[in-house]
Structures are given as structure tokens and as C-alpha cells.
Amino acid sequence: MKKLLIFTAFLSFSLLSFSQNRTLPKVDLKTLDNNTFNTSDFDNDGKPIVISFWATWCKPCIKELNNIAEVYEDWQDETGVKVIAISIDDARNMSKVKPKVNA
């Protein structure tokens, strides 16, 4: 399990190195409390940002988020990384999204 986490971290940071200095398209998103914000508001003072797209029905997505949650504090301490998880579920599934986010 530890090897899988290390591999996932290595792969994630390797992929991040290819996306440095790229601009994220400006898109409006809704938060769980129904507020709207724009992706241009993502800021982490030059530190890495990992954006994970997921869905409640996607078992690999849930597993990835759980794995990230296990190592997030260490990543945060070491790199200052910020993880932003964006659900692609539609509004009808909002009641399924909230428990996953709060877990």
C-alpha cells in the first residue's frame, strides 16, 4: 500500500511538472453551499495545486481521493500543495456528494 501511495505521489508530481506555468481556463463553478466562484480565483502563492475531477459513481476516483487524504498533511507540510476536488456529478446527486466531501 505504501508503495502505491509513493508511486501515486511521484506520478502526480511528475505530471505537475509538465503543467507548470500553464494558465487554467476561467470557468465558473458552484460550491456545495451553492455559491459561485471562478477558477481564476485559485491561488496558492506559486505552490502546486492539484485539481482532481471525480464523481460519486467513480470507484477509482473515490479511491484516489482517499489515498490523497491519507498523505495530504505530509504533502502540505513538504510542498504547500493545495488539492481542489471538483465533482462532475449533476445537481440531482448533490446529496451524495456532500457526505463524500465531509468524510
Short mmCIF file of N, CA and C in Angstrom, two decimals:
data_model
loop_
_atom_site.label_atom_id
_atom_site.label_comp_id
_atom_site.label_asym_id
_atom_site.label_seq_id
_atom_site.Cartn_x
_atom_site.Cartn_y
_atom_site.Cartn_z
N MET A 1 0.83 -1.19 0.00
CA MET A 1 0.00 0.00 0.00
C MET A 1 0.87 1.26 0.00
N LYS A 2 1.94 1.20 0.80
CA LYS A 2 2.82 2.36 0.89
C LYS A 2 3.49 2.62 -0.46
N LYS A 3 3.86 1.52 -1.16
CA LYS A 3 4.48 1.67 -2.48
C LYS A 3 3.51 2.32 -3.46
N LEU A 4 2.24 1.94 -3.36
CA LEU A 4 1.22 2.53 -4.23
C LEU A 4 1.09 4.02 -3.96
N LEU A 5 1.09 4.41 -2.71
CA LEU A 5 0.99 5.83 -2.36
C LEU A 5 2.20 6.61 -2.85
N ILE A 6 3.37 6.02 -2.68
CA ILE A 6 4.58 6.70 -3.16
C ILE A 6 4.54 6.83 -4.67
N PHE A 7 4.13 5.76 -5.36
CA PHE A 7 4.02 5.82 -6.82
C PHE A 7 3.01 6.87 -7.25
N THR A 8 1.86 6.91 -6.57
CA THR A 8 0.83 7.90 -6.90
C THR A 8 1.36 9.31 -6.68
N ALA A 9 2.05 9.52 -5.58
CA ALA A 9 2.63 10.85 -5.32
C ALA A 9 3.65 11.21 -6.38
N PHE A 10 4.53 10.27 -6.71
CA PHE A 10 5.55 10.51 -7.73
C PHE A 10 4.90 10.84 -9.07
N LEU A 11 3.91 10.05 -9.44
CA LEU A 11 3.21 10.28 -10.70
C LEU A 11 2.52 11.63 -10.71
N SER A 12 1.86 11.96 -9.61
CA SER A 12 1.16 13.25 -9.53
C SER A 12 2.12 14.41 -9.69
N PHE A 13 3.24 14.37 -8.96
CA PHE A 13 4.19 15.47 -9.04
C PHE A 13 4.91 15.49 -10.38
N SER A 14 5.09 14.32 -11.00
CA SER A 14 5.68 14.28 -12.34
C SER A 14 4.76 14.96 -13.34
N LEU A 15 3.49 14.66 -13.23
CA LEU A 15 2.53 15.28 -14.14
C LEU A 15 2.43 16.78 -13.89
N LEU A 16 2.56 17.17 -12.63
CA LEU A 16 2.53 18.60 -12.31
C LEU A 16 3.67 19.35 -12.97
N SER A 17 4.81 18.70 -13.08
CA SER A 17 5.96 19.39 -13.66
C SER A 17 5.72 19.73 -15.13
N PHE A 18 4.88 18.97 -15.80
CA PHE A 18 4.57 19.26 -17.20
C PHE A 18 3.57 20.40 -17.33
N SER A 19 2.88 20.72 -16.27
CA SER A 19 1.84 21.74 -16.36
C SER A 19 2.26 23.07 -15.75
N GLN A 20 3.52 23.20 -15.39
CA GLN A 20 3.97 24.45 -14.78
C GLN A 20 3.79 25.60 -15.75
N ASN A 21 3.44 26.74 -15.20
CA ASN A 21 3.27 27.98 -15.95
C ASN A 21 2.17 27.92 -16.99
N ARG A 22 1.27 27.00 -16.86
CA ARG A 22 0.11 26.96 -17.74
C ARG A 22 -1.04 27.65 -17.03
N THR A 23 -1.85 28.32 -17.80
CA THR A 23 -2.98 29.04 -17.23
C THR A 23 -4.23 28.17 -17.30
N LEU A 24 -4.91 28.10 -16.19
CA LEU A 24 -6.16 27.36 -16.12
C LEU A 24 -7.26 28.18 -16.79
N PRO A 25 -8.08 27.56 -17.62
CA PRO A 25 -9.18 28.33 -18.24
C PRO A 25 -10.10 28.89 -17.16
N LYS A 26 -10.65 30.04 -17.42
CA LYS A 26 -11.57 30.67 -16.47
C LYS A 26 -12.96 30.07 -16.62
N VAL A 27 -13.41 29.40 -15.56
CA VAL A 27 -14.69 28.70 -15.57
C VAL A 27 -15.39 28.98 -14.24
N ASP A 28 -16.69 29.23 -14.30
CA ASP A 28 -17.48 29.39 -13.08
C ASP A 28 -17.88 28.03 -12.54
N LEU A 29 -17.70 27.83 -11.24
CA LEU A 29 -18.06 26.58 -10.57
C LEU A 29 -18.95 26.90 -9.38
N LYS A 30 -19.77 25.91 -8.99
CA LYS A 30 -20.63 26.08 -7.81
C LYS A 30 -20.06 25.29 -6.65
N THR A 31 -20.10 25.89 -5.48
CA THR A 31 -19.67 25.21 -4.27
C THR A 31 -20.85 24.43 -3.70
N LEU A 32 -20.57 23.62 -2.68
CA LEU A 32 -21.63 22.83 -2.07
C LEU A 32 -22.69 23.70 -1.41
N ASP A 33 -22.31 24.89 -0.99
CA ASP A 33 -23.30 25.79 -0.39
C ASP A 33 -23.93 26.72 -1.43
N ASN A 34 -23.81 26.33 -2.70
CA ASN A 34 -24.46 26.98 -3.83
C ASN A 34 -23.91 28.37 -4.17
N ASN A 35 -22.72 28.68 -3.70
CA ASN A 35 -22.05 29.91 -4.13
C ASN A 35 -21.30 29.64 -5.42
N THR A 36 -21.05 30.67 -6.19
CA THR A 36 -20.31 30.53 -7.44
C THR A 36 -18.94 31.18 -7.28
N PHE A 37 -17.92 30.52 -7.81
CA PHE A 37 -16.60 31.14 -7.86
C PHE A 37 -15.95 30.76 -9.18
N ASN A 38 -14.92 31.48 -9.56
CA ASN A 38 -14.26 31.27 -10.83
C ASN A 38 -12.90 30.61 -10.61
N THR A 39 -12.51 29.77 -11.53
CA THR A 39 -11.22 29.09 -11.41
C THR A 39 -10.06 30.08 -11.40
N SER A 40 -10.28 31.28 -11.88
CA SER A 40 -9.21 32.29 -11.83
C SER A 40 -8.91 32.70 -10.38
N ASP A 41 -9.82 32.33 -9.45
CA ASP A 41 -9.61 32.63 -8.03
C ASP A 41 -8.70 31.62 -7.34
N PHE A 42 -8.37 30.51 -8.02
CA PHE A 42 -7.45 29.53 -7.44
C PHE A 42 -6.09 30.19 -7.30
N ASP A 43 -5.58 30.24 -6.09
CA ASP A 43 -4.27 30.84 -5.86
C ASP A 43 -3.58 30.08 -4.74
N ASN A 44 -2.30 29.84 -4.92
CA ASN A 44 -1.54 29.16 -3.88
C ASN A 44 -0.13 29.73 -3.79
N ASP A 45 0.01 31.00 -4.07
CA ASP A 45 1.29 31.70 -3.96
C ASP A 45 2.44 30.98 -4.66
N GLY A 46 2.18 30.47 -5.85
CA GLY A 46 3.22 29.81 -6.64
C GLY A 46 3.49 28.36 -6.26
N LYS A 47 2.81 27.87 -5.25
CA LYS A 47 2.97 26.47 -4.84
C LYS A 47 2.03 25.62 -5.69
N PRO A 48 2.30 24.30 -5.76
CA PRO A 48 1.49 23.45 -6.64
C PRO A 48 0.03 23.36 -6.20
N ILE A 49 -0.82 23.23 -7.20
CA ILE A 49 -2.24 22.97 -6.99
C ILE A 49 -2.59 21.71 -7.78
N VAL A 50 -3.18 20.74 -7.11
CA VAL A 50 -3.65 19.52 -7.76
C VAL A 50 -5.16 19.64 -7.88
N ILE A 51 -5.66 19.51 -9.10
CA ILE A 51 -7.11 19.55 -9.33
C ILE A 51 -7.55 18.14 -9.70
N SER A 52 -8.45 17.59 -8.91
CA SER A 52 -8.94 16.24 -9.13
C SER A 52 -10.41 16.30 -9.49
N PHE A 53 -10.75 15.78 -10.65
CA PHE A 53 -12.14 15.68 -11.07
C PHE A 53 -12.62 14.29 -10.68
N TRP A 54 -13.80 14.23 -10.06
CA TRP A 54 -14.30 12.97 -9.56
C TRP A 54 -15.82 12.93 -9.65
N ALA A 55 -16.37 11.75 -9.39
CA ALA A 55 -17.83 11.57 -9.37
C ALA A 55 -18.17 10.51 -8.32
N THR A 56 -19.35 10.59 -7.78
CA THR A 56 -19.76 9.65 -6.73
C THR A 56 -19.83 8.22 -7.24
N TRP A 57 -20.08 8.03 -8.51
CA TRP A 57 -20.21 6.70 -9.09
C TRP A 57 -18.87 6.13 -9.56
N CYS A 58 -17.79 6.91 -9.48
CA CYS A 58 -16.48 6.50 -9.99
C CYS A 58 -15.63 5.93 -8.85
N LYS A 59 -15.58 4.61 -8.75
CA LYS A 59 -14.83 3.97 -7.66
C LYS A 59 -13.34 4.31 -7.69
N PRO A 60 -12.67 4.34 -8.85
CA PRO A 60 -11.25 4.74 -8.85
C PRO A 60 -11.05 6.19 -8.39
N CYS A 61 -12.00 7.05 -8.69
CA CYS A 61 -11.91 8.46 -8.25
C CYS A 61 -11.98 8.54 -6.73
N ILE A 62 -12.91 7.81 -6.14
CA ILE A 62 -13.07 7.81 -4.68
C ILE A 62 -11.81 7.24 -4.03
N LYS A 63 -11.27 6.18 -4.61
CA LYS A 63 -10.05 5.58 -4.07
C LYS A 63 -8.90 6.58 -4.14
N GLU A 64 -8.78 7.29 -5.26
CA GLU A 64 -7.73 8.29 -5.41
C GLU A 64 -7.86 9.38 -4.34
N LEU A 65 -9.07 9.88 -4.14
CA LEU A 65 -9.28 10.92 -3.14
C LEU A 65 -8.96 10.42 -1.73
N ASN A 66 -9.32 9.18 -1.44
CA ASN A 66 -8.98 8.61 -0.13
C ASN A 66 -7.47 8.50 0.04
N ASN A 67 -6.77 8.08 -1.02
CA ASN A 67 -5.31 7.98 -0.96
C ASN A 67 -4.68 9.36 -0.77
N ILE A 68 -5.20 10.34 -1.47
CA ILE A 68 -4.69 11.71 -1.31
C ILE A 68 -4.92 12.19 0.11
N ALA A 69 -6.10 11.90 0.65
CA ALA A 69 -6.42 12.34 2.02
C ALA A 69 -5.44 11.76 3.03
N GLU A 70 -4.98 10.52 2.79
CA GLU A 70 -4.05 9.88 3.71
C GLU A 70 -2.70 10.59 3.77
N VAL A 71 -2.27 11.17 2.66
CA VAL A 71 -0.93 11.78 2.61
C VAL A 71 -0.97 13.30 2.49
N TYR A 72 -2.17 13.85 2.49
CA TYR A 72 -2.30 15.29 2.23
C TYR A 72 -1.54 16.15 3.24
N GLU A 73 -1.63 15.82 4.51
CA GLU A 73 -0.92 16.64 5.52
C GLU A 73 0.58 16.65 5.27
N ASP A 74 1.14 15.48 4.94
CA ASP A 74 2.57 15.41 4.64
C ASP A 74 2.90 16.24 3.40
N TRP A 75 2.08 16.10 2.36
CA TRP A 75 2.30 16.88 1.13
C TRP A 75 2.23 18.37 1.45
N GLN A 76 1.25 18.74 2.26
CA GLN A 76 1.05 20.15 2.62
C GLN A 76 2.28 20.68 3.34
N ASP A 77 2.79 19.90 4.30
CA ASP A 77 3.97 20.33 5.05
C ASP A 77 5.20 20.43 4.16
N GLU A 78 5.37 19.46 3.24
CA GLU A 78 6.57 19.41 2.41
C GLU A 78 6.56 20.42 1.26
N THR A 79 5.40 20.62 0.65
CA THR A 79 5.37 21.41 -0.59
C THR A 79 4.41 22.59 -0.56
N GLY A 80 3.49 22.60 0.41
CA GLY A 80 2.47 23.65 0.42
C GLY A 80 1.38 23.42 -0.61
N VAL A 81 1.31 22.20 -1.15
CA VAL A 81 0.34 21.87 -2.19
C VAL A 81 -1.09 22.10 -1.69
N LYS A 82 -1.94 22.48 -2.61
CA LYS A 82 -3.37 22.60 -2.33
C LYS A 82 -4.08 21.63 -3.27
N VAL A 83 -5.02 20.86 -2.75
CA VAL A 83 -5.79 19.92 -3.56
C VAL A 83 -7.21 20.46 -3.68
N ILE A 84 -7.68 20.55 -4.91
CA ILE A 84 -9.05 21.00 -5.17
C ILE A 84 -9.76 19.85 -5.88
N ALA A 85 -10.81 19.34 -5.26
CA ALA A 85 -11.57 18.23 -5.82
C ALA A 85 -12.87 18.79 -6.41
N ILE A 86 -13.08 18.52 -7.69
CA ILE A 86 -14.26 19.03 -8.38
C ILE A 86 -15.12 17.86 -8.81
N SER A 87 -16.32 17.79 -8.26
CA SER A 87 -17.25 16.72 -8.62
C SER A 87 -17.91 17.05 -9.95
N ILE A 88 -18.02 16.03 -10.79
CA ILE A 88 -18.72 16.21 -12.07
C ILE A 88 -20.16 15.70 -11.99
N ASP A 89 -20.59 15.35 -10.78
CA ASP A 89 -21.98 14.93 -10.59
C ASP A 89 -22.91 16.09 -10.87
N ASP A 90 -24.11 15.78 -11.34
CA ASP A 90 -25.07 16.86 -11.59
C ASP A 90 -25.82 17.19 -10.29
N ALA A 91 -26.63 18.21 -10.35
CA ALA A 91 -27.31 18.73 -9.16
C ALA A 91 -28.20 17.68 -8.49
N ARG A 92 -28.71 16.73 -9.26
CA ARG A 92 -29.57 15.70 -8.67
C ARG A 92 -28.81 14.81 -7.69
N ASN A 93 -27.51 14.71 -7.84
CA ASN A 93 -26.70 13.87 -6.96
C ASN A 93 -26.00 14.64 -5.84
N MET A 94 -26.36 15.89 -5.67
CA MET A 94 -25.69 16.72 -4.66
C MET A 94 -25.76 16.10 -3.27
N SER A 95 -26.86 15.43 -2.96
CA SER A 95 -26.99 14.81 -1.64
C SER A 95 -25.98 13.67 -1.46
N LYS A 96 -25.49 13.08 -2.56
CA LYS A 96 -24.48 12.04 -2.48
C LYS A 96 -23.07 12.63 -2.41
N VAL A 97 -22.91 13.83 -2.94
CA VAL A 97 -21.59 14.48 -2.97
C VAL A 97 -21.20 14.97 -1.58
N LYS A 98 -22.12 15.61 -0.88
CA LYS A 98 -21.80 16.23 0.42
C LYS A 98 -21.18 15.25 1.42
N PRO A 99 -21.73 14.04 1.60
CA PRO A 99 -21.10 13.12 2.56
C PRO A 99 -19.68 12.72 2.16
N LYS A 100 -19.41 12.60 0.88
CA LYS A 100 -18.06 12.25 0.42
C LYS A 100 -17.08 13.37 0.75
N VAL A 101 -17.52 14.60 0.58
CA VAL A 101 -16.66 15.75 0.84
C VAL A 101 -16.40 15.90 2.33
N ASN A 102 -17.41 15.67 3.13
CA ASN A 102 -17.29 15.86 4.57
C ASN A 102 -16.61 14.68 5.27
N ALA A 103 -16.34 13.60 4.54
CA ALA A 103 -15.72 12.41 5.15
C ALA A 103 -14.25 12.60 5.38
#
